[in-house]
Coordinates of C-alpha atoms in Angstrom, one line a residue:
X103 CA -32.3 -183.6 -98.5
X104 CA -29.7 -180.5 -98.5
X105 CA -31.0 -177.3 -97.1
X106 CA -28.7 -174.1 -97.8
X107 CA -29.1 -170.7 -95.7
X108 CA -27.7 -167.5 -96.5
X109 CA -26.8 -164.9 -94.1
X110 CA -25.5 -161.3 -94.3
X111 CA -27.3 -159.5 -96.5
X112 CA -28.6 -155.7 -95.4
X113 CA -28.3 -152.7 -96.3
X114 CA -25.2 -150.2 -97.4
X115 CA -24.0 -147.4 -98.3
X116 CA -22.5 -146.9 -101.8
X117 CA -18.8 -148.2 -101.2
X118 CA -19.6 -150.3 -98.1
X119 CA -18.9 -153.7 -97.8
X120 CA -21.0 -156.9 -96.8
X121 CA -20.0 -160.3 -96.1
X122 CA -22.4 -162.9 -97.0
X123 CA -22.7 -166.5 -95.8
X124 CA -24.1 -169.8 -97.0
X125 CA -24.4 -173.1 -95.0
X126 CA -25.3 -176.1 -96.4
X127 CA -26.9 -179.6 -94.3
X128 CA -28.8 -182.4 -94.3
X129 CA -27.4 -185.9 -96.3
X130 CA -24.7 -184.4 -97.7
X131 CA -21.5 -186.6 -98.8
X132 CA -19.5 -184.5 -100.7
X133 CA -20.3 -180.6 -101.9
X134 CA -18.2 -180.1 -105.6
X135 CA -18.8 -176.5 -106.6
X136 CA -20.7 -173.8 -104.6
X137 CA -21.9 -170.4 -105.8
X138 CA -23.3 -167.2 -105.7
X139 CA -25.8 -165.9 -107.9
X140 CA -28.3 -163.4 -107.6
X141 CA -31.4 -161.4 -109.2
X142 CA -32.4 -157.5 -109.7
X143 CA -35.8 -156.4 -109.6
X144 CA -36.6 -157.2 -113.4
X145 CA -33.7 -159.4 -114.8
X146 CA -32.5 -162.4 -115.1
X147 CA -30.5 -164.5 -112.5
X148 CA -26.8 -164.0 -113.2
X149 CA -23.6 -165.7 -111.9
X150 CA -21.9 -164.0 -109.4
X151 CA -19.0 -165.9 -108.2
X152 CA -18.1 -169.7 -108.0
X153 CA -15.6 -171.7 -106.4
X154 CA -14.7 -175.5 -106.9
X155 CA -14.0 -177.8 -104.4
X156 CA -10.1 -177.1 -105.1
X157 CA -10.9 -173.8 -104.5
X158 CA -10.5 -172.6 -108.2
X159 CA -12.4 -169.3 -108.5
X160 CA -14.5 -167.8 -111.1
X161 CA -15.9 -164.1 -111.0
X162 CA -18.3 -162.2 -113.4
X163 CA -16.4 -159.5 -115.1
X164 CA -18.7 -156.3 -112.8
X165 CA -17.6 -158.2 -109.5
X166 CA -13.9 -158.9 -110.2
X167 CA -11.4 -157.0 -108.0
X168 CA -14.2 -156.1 -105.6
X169 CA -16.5 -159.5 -104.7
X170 CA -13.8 -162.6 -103.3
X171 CA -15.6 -166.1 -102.9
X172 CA -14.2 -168.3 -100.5
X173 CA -15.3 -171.8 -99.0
X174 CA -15.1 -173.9 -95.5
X175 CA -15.2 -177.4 -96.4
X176 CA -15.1 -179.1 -93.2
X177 CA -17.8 -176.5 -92.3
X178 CA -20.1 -177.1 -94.9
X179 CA -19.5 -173.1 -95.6
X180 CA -19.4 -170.7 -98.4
X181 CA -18.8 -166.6 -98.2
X182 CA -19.1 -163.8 -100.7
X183 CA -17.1 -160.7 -99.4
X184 CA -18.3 -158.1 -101.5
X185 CA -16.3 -154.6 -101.0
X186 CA -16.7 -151.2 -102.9
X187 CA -20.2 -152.0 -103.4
X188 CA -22.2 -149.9 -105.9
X189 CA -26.2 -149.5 -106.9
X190 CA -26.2 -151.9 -109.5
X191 CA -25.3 -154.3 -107.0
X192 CA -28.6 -154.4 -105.6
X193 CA -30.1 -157.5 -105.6
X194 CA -31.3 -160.8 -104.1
X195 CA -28.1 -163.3 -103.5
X196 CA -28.9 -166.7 -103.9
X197 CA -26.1 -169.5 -102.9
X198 CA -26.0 -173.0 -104.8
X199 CA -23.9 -176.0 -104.2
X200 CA -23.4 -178.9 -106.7
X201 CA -23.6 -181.9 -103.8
X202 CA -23.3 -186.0 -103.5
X203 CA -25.9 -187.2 -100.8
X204 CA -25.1 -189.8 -98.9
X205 CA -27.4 -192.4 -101.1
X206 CA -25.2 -191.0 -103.8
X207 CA -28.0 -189.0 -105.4
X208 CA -26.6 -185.4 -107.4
X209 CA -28.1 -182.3 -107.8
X210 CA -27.7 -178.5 -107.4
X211 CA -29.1 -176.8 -104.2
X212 CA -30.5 -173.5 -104.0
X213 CA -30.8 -170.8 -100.9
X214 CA -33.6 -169.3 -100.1
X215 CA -32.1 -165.8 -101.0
X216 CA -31.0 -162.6 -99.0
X217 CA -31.6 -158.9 -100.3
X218 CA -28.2 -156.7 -100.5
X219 CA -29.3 -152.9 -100.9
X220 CA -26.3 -150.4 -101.8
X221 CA -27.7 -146.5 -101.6
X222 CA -25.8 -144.6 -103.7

């Protein structure tokens, strides 16, 4: 089993920034990609950020230049700095990680969520 916690989320002002964590354990081998997603009140869940286990980045085009995802690999870790935040970035942030257990079984992970408000 891999459990995943976020961490971070709050509330802010309109052009505040928040830091978000992830950290995954349990039987975990290896972790390949981790991400962030997350969920408005009334959409869909969208793809926020993404980062391989080289640490090649990928960013939705409404978070680039503001959001930076980074990872901890020997920590199990991954972080979502989100600056200039804005209203429509309201949401539940969701972390996922694409992981090897040790008895070699894959799957994707999900966190359990944490709410980000931003007040305009």
């Amino acid at each position: 089993q891999v459990q995943l916690v976020e961490s971070g989320g709050g509330l802010v002002q309109s052009g505040g920034s928040l830091r978000l964590s992830c950290a995954a354990s349990g039987s975990i081998f290896r972790i390949d990609a981790m991400g962030w997603y997350r969920q408005a009140p009334g959409k869909q869940r969208e793809l926020v950020a993404t980062i391989t286990s080289r640490e090649i980045t990928n960013y939705a085009d409404s978070v680039k230049g503001r959001f930076t995802i980074s990872r901890d690999n020997a920590k199990n870790m991954v972080y979502l700095q989100m600056n200039s935040l804005k209203p429509e970035d309201t949401a539940v942030y969701y972390c996922n990680a694409d992981c090897l257990t040790v008895v070699l079984f894959r799957s994707t992970y999900w966190g359990q969520g944490t709410q980000v408000t931003v007040s305009s």
